[in-house]
Structure formats: C-alpha cells, structure tokens
JSON list of C-alpha atoms in Angstrom, two decimals:
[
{"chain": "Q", "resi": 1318, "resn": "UNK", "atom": "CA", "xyz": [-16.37, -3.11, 2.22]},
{"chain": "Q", "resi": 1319, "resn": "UNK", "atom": "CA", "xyz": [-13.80, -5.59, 1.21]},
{"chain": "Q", "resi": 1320, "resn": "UNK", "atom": "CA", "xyz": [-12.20, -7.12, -2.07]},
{"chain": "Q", "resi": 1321, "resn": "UNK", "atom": "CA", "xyz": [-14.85, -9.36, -3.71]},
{"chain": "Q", "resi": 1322, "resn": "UNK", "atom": "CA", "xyz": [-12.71, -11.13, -5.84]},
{"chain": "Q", "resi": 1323, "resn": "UNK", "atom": "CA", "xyz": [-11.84, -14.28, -5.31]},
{"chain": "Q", "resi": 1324, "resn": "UNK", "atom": "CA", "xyz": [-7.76, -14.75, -3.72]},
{"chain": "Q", "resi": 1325, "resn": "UNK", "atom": "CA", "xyz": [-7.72, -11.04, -1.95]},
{"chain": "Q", "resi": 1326, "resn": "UNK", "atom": "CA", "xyz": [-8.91, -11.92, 0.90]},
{"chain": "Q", "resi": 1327, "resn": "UNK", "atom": "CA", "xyz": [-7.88, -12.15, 5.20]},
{"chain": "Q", "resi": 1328, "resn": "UNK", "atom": "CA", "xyz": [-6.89, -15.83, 4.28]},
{"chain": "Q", "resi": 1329, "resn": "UNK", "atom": "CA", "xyz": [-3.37, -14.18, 2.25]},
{"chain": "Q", "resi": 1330, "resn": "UNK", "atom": "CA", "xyz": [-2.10, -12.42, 5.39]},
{"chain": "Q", "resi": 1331, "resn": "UNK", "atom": "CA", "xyz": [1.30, -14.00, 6.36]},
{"chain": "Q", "resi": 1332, "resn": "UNK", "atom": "CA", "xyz": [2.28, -10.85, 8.55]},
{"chain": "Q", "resi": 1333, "resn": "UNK", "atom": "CA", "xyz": [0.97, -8.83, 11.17]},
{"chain": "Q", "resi": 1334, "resn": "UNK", "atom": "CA", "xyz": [1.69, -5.69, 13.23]},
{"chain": "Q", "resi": 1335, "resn": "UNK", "atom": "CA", "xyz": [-0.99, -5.72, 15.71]},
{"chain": "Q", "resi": 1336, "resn": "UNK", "atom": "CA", "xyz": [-2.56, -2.21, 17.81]},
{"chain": "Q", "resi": 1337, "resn": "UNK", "atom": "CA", "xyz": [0.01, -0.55, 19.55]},
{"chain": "Q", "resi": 1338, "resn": "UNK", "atom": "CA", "xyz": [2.83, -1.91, 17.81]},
{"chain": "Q", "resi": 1339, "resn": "UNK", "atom": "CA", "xyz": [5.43, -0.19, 16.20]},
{"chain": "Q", "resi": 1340, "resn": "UNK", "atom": "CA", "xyz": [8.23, -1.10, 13.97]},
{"chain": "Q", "resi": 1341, "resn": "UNK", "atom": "CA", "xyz": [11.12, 1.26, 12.55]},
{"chain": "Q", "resi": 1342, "resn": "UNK", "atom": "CA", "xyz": [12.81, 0.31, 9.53]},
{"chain": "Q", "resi": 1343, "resn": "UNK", "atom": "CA", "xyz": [12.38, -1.40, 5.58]},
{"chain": "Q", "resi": 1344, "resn": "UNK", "atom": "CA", "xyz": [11.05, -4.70, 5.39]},
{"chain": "Q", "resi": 1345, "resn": "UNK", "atom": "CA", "xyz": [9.80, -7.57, 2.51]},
{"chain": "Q", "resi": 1346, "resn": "UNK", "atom": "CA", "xyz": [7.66, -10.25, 2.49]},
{"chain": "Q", "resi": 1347, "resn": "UNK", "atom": "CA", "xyz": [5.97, -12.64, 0.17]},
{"chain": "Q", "resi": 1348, "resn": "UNK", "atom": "CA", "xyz": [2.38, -12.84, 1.45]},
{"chain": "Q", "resi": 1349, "resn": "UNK", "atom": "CA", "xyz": [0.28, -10.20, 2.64]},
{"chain": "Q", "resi": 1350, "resn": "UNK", "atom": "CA", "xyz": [-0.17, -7.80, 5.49]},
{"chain": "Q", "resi": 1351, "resn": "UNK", "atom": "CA", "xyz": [-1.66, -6.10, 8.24]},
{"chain": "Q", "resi": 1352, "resn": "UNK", "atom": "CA", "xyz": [-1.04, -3.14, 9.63]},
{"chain": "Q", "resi": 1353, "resn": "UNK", "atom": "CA", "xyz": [-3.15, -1.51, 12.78]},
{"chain": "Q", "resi": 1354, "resn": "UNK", "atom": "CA", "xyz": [0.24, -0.23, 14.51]},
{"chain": "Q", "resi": 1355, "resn": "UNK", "atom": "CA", "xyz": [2.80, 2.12, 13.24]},
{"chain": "Q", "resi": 1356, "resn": "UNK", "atom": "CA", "xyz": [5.78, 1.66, 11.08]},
{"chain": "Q", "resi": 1357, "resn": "UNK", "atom": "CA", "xyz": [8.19, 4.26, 10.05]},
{"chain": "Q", "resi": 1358, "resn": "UNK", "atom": "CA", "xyz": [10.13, 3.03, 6.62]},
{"chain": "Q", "resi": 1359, "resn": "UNK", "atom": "CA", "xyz": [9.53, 1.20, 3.51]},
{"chain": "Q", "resi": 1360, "resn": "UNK", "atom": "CA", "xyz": [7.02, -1.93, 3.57]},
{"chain": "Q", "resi": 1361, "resn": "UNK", "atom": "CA", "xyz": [7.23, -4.14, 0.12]},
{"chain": "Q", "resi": 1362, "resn": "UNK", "atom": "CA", "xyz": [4.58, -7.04, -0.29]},
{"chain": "Q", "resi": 1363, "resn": "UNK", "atom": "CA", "xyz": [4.24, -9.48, -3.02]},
{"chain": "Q", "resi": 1364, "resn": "UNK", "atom": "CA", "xyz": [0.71, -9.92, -1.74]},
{"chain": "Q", "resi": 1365, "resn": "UNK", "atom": "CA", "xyz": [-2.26, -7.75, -0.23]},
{"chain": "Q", "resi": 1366, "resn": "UNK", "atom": "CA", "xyz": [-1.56, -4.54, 2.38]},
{"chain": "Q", "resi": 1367, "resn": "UNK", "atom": "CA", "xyz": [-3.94, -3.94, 4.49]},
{"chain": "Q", "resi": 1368, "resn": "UNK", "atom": "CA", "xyz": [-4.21, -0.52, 7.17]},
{"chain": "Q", "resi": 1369, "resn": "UNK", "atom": "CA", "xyz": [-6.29, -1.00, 9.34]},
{"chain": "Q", "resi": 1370, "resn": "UNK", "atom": "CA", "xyz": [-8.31, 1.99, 11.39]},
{"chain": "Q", "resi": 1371, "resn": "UNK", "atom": "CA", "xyz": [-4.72, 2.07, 13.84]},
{"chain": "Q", "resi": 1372, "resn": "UNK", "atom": "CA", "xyz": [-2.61, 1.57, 11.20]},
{"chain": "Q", "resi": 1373, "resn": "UNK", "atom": "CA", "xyz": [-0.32, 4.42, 10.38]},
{"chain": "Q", "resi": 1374, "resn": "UNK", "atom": "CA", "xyz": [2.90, 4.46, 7.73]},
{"chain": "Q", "resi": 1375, "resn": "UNK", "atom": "CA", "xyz": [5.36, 6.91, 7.12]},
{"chain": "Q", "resi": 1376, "resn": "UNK", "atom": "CA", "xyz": [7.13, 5.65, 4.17]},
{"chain": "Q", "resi": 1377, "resn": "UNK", "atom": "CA", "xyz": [6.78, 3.91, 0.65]},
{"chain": "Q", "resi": 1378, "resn": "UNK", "atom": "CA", "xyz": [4.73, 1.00, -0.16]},
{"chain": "Q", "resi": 1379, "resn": "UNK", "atom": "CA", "xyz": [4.68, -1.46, -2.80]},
{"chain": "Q", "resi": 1380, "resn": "UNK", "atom": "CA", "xyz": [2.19, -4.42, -3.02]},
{"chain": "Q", "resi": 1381, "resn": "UNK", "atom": "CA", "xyz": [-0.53, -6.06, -5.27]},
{"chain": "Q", "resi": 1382, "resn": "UNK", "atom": "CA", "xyz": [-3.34, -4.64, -3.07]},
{"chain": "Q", "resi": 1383, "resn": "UNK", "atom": "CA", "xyz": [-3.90, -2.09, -0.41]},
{"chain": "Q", "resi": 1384, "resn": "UNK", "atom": "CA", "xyz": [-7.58, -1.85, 1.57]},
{"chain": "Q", "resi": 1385, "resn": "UNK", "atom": "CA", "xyz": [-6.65, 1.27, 3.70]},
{"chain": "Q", "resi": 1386, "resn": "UNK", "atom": "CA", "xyz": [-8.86, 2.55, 6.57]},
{"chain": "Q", "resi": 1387, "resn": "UNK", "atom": "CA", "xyz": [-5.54, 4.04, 8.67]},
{"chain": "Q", "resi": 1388, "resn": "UNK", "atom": "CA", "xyz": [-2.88, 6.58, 7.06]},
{"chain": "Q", "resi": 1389, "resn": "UNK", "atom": "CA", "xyz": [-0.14, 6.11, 4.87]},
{"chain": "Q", "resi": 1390, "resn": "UNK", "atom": "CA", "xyz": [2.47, 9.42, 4.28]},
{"chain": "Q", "resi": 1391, "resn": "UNK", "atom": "CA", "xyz": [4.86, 9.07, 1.36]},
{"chain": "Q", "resi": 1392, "resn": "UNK", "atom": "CA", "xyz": [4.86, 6.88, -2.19]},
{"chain": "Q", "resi": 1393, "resn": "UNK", "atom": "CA", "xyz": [2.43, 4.17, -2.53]},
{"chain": "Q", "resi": 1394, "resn": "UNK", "atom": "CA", "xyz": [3.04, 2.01, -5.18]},
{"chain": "Q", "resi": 1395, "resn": "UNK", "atom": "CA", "xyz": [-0.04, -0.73, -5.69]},
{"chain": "Q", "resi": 1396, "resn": "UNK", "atom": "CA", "xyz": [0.24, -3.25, -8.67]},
{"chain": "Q", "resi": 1397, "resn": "UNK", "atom": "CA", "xyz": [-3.77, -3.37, -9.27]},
{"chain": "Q", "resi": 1398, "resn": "UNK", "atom": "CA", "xyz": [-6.46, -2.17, -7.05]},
{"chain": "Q", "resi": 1399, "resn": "UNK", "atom": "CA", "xyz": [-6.70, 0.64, -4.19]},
{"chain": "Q", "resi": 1400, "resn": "UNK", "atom": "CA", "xyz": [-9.65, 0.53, -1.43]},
{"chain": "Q", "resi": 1401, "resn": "UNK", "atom": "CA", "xyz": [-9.67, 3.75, 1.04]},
{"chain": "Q", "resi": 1402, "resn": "UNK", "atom": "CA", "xyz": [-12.15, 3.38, 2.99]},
{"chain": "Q", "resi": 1403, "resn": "UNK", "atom": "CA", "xyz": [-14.00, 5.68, 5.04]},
{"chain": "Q", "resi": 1404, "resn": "UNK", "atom": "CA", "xyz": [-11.61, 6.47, 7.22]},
{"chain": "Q", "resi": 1405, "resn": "UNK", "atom": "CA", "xyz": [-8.77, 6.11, 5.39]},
{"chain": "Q", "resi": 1406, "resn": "UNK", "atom": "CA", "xyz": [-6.26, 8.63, 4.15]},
{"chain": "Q", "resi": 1407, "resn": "UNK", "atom": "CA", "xyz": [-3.44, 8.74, 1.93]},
{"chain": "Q", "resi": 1408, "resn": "UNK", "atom": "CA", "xyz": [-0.96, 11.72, 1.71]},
{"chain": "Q", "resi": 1409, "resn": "UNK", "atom": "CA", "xyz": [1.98, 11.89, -0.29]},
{"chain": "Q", "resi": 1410, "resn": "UNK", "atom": "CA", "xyz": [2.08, 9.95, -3.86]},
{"chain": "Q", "resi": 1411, "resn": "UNK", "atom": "CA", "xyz": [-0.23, 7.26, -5.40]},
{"chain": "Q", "resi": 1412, "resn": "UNK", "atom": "CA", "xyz": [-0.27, 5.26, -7.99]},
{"chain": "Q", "resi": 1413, "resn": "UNK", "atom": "CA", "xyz": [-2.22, 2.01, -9.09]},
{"chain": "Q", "resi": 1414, "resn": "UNK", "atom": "CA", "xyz": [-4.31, 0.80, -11.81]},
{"chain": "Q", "resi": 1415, "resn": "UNK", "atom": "CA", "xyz": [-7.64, 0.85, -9.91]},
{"chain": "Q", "resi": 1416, "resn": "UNK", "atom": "CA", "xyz": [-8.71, 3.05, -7.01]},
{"chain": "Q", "resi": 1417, "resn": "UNK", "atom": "CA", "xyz": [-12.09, 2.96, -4.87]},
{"chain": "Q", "resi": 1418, "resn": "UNK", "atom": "CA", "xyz": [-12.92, 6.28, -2.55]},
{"chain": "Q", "resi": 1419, "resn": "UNK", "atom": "CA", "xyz": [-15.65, 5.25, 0.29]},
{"chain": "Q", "resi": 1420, "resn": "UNK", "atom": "CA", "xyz": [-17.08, 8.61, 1.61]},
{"chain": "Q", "resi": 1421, "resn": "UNK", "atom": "CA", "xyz": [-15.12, 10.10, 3.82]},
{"chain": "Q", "resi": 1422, "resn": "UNK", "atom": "CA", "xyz": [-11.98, 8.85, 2.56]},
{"chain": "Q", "resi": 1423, "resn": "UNK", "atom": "CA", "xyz": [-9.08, 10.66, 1.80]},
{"chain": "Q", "resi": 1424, "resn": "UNK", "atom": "CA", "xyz": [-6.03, 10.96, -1.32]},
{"chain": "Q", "resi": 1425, "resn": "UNK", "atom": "CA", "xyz": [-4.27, 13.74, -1.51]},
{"chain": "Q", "resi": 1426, "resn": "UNK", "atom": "CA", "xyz": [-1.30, 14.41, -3.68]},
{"chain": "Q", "resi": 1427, "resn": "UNK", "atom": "CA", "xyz": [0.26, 13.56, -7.19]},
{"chain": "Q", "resi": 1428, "resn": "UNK", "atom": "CA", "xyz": [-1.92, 10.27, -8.25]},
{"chain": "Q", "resi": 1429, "resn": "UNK", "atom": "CA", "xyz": [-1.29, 8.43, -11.35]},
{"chain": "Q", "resi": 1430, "resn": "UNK", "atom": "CA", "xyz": [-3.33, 5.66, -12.55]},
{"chain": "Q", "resi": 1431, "resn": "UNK", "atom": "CA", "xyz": [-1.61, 4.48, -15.89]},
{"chain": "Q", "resi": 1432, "resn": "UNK", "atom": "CA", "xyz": [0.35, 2.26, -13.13]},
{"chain": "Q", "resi": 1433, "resn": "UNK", "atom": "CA", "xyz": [2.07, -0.44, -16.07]},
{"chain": "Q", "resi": 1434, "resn": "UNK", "atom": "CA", "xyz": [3.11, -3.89, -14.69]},
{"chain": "Q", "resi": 1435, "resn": "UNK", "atom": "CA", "xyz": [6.70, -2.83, -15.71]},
{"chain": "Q", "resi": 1436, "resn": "UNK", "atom": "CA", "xyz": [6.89, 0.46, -13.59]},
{"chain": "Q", "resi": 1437, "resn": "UNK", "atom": "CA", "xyz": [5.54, -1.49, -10.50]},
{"chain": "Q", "resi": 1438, "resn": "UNK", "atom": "CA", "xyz": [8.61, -4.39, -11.05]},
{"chain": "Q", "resi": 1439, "resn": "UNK", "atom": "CA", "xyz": [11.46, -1.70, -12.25]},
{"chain": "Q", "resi": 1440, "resn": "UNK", "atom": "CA", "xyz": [9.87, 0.57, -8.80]},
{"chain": "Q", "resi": 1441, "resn": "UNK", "atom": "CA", "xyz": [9.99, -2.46, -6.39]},
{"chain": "Q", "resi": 1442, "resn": "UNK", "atom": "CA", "xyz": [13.55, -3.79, -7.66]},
{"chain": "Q", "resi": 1443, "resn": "UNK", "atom": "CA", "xyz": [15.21, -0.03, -7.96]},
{"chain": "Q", "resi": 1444, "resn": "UNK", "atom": "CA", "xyz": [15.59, 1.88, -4.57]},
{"chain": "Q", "resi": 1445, "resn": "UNK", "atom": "CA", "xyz": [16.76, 4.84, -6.52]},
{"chain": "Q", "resi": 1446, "resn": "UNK", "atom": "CA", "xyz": [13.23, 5.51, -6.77]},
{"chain": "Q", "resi": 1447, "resn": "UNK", "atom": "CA", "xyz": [12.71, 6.57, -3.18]},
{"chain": "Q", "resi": 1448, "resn": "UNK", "atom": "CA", "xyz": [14.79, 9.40, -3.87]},
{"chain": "Q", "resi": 1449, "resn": "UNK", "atom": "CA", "xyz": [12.76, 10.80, -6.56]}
]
C-alpha cells in the first residue's frame, strides 16, 4: 500500500541508493528518496523517504514522509505521515504526526506523535539533537 494523496508519490524521488549499495556518512537533499541498500549515518530529506524491503539505516532521519518496508535503527524524525509496511521495522525512536502499522510490521521504542511543525524545523536545523 502506498500514499494516496496526491504529491507523495515515486514521481518526488530525486535520489537513489539502489540493492547492494552502501553509503557511510550524513547527507541532505531537497527531493525525496530511496533506499533498498544500506547507509550508516544521518539521512535529512525535504521530501518523501522511502525503505525499501533491502533498505537498512543505522542512524537518524528527518523527512516529510517515510513508507518503510526495510529497517531503520536510531531517531526518526517524520514531519507528517509514517507507513511501515509489512515488513518493515523501526527500532530506536519515532516520532511523526501520523503513523500506519500493516500487519506484520514493526515499531519499537519511545514513539511520540504530538510531532509540532516547530520541533521537526528546530530538530532538522540543531544537530545537538543527535546527542540526546
């Protein structure tokens, strides 16, 4: 199951890591993402984040959206809506104004869902945060 909405969608994704890839270190962009490789560090999106089923992070996240069917380990910071699908699992911290389970997926850790627009800008402009 995807985003219905109109504008979070495949058509947003201005960066991929493909299967089998892996990247190490912290890196920004403006549009959205895919992930089905693995990235160790800090991943910050203006856009949509999507894991796919090979996808695998060990670090913080921020973005708009996140439709996760791979794993994510550490602080996940999503502006509006959370997908984890089926196979999906997210360990560590999450927090968001919206979040969607499929059967089978998985959250596990400190979640908070009273995610305000200003936490999400003063979180993605403040790396002091990461060492909370």
């Amino acid at each position: 199951m995807m985003f219905k909405k109109k504008g979070n969608s495949h058509d947003n994704i201005d960066t991929i890591l493909g299967k089998g890839g892996i990247f190490k270190g912290s890196f920004e962009v403006e549009g959205g993402i895919l992930i089905d490789g693995k990235v160790e560090g800090d991943i910050k999106s203006k856009g949509i984040l999507i894991v796919g089923k090979e996808g695998y992070i060990v670090g913080n996240v921020w973005a708009n959206d996140l439709i996760i069917s791979g794993k994510i380990e550490g602080k996940v910071y999503i502006k509006n809506r959370v997908e984890v699908q089926s196979t999906g699992i997210i360990e560590g911290e999450l927090h968001c104004k919206i979040l969607i389970v499929d059967e089978g997926g998985y959250v596990n850790g400190i979640m908070d869902m009273k995610y305000t627009d200003e936490w999400f800008i003063y979180s993605f402009f403040h790396p002091i945060l990461k060492m909370l």
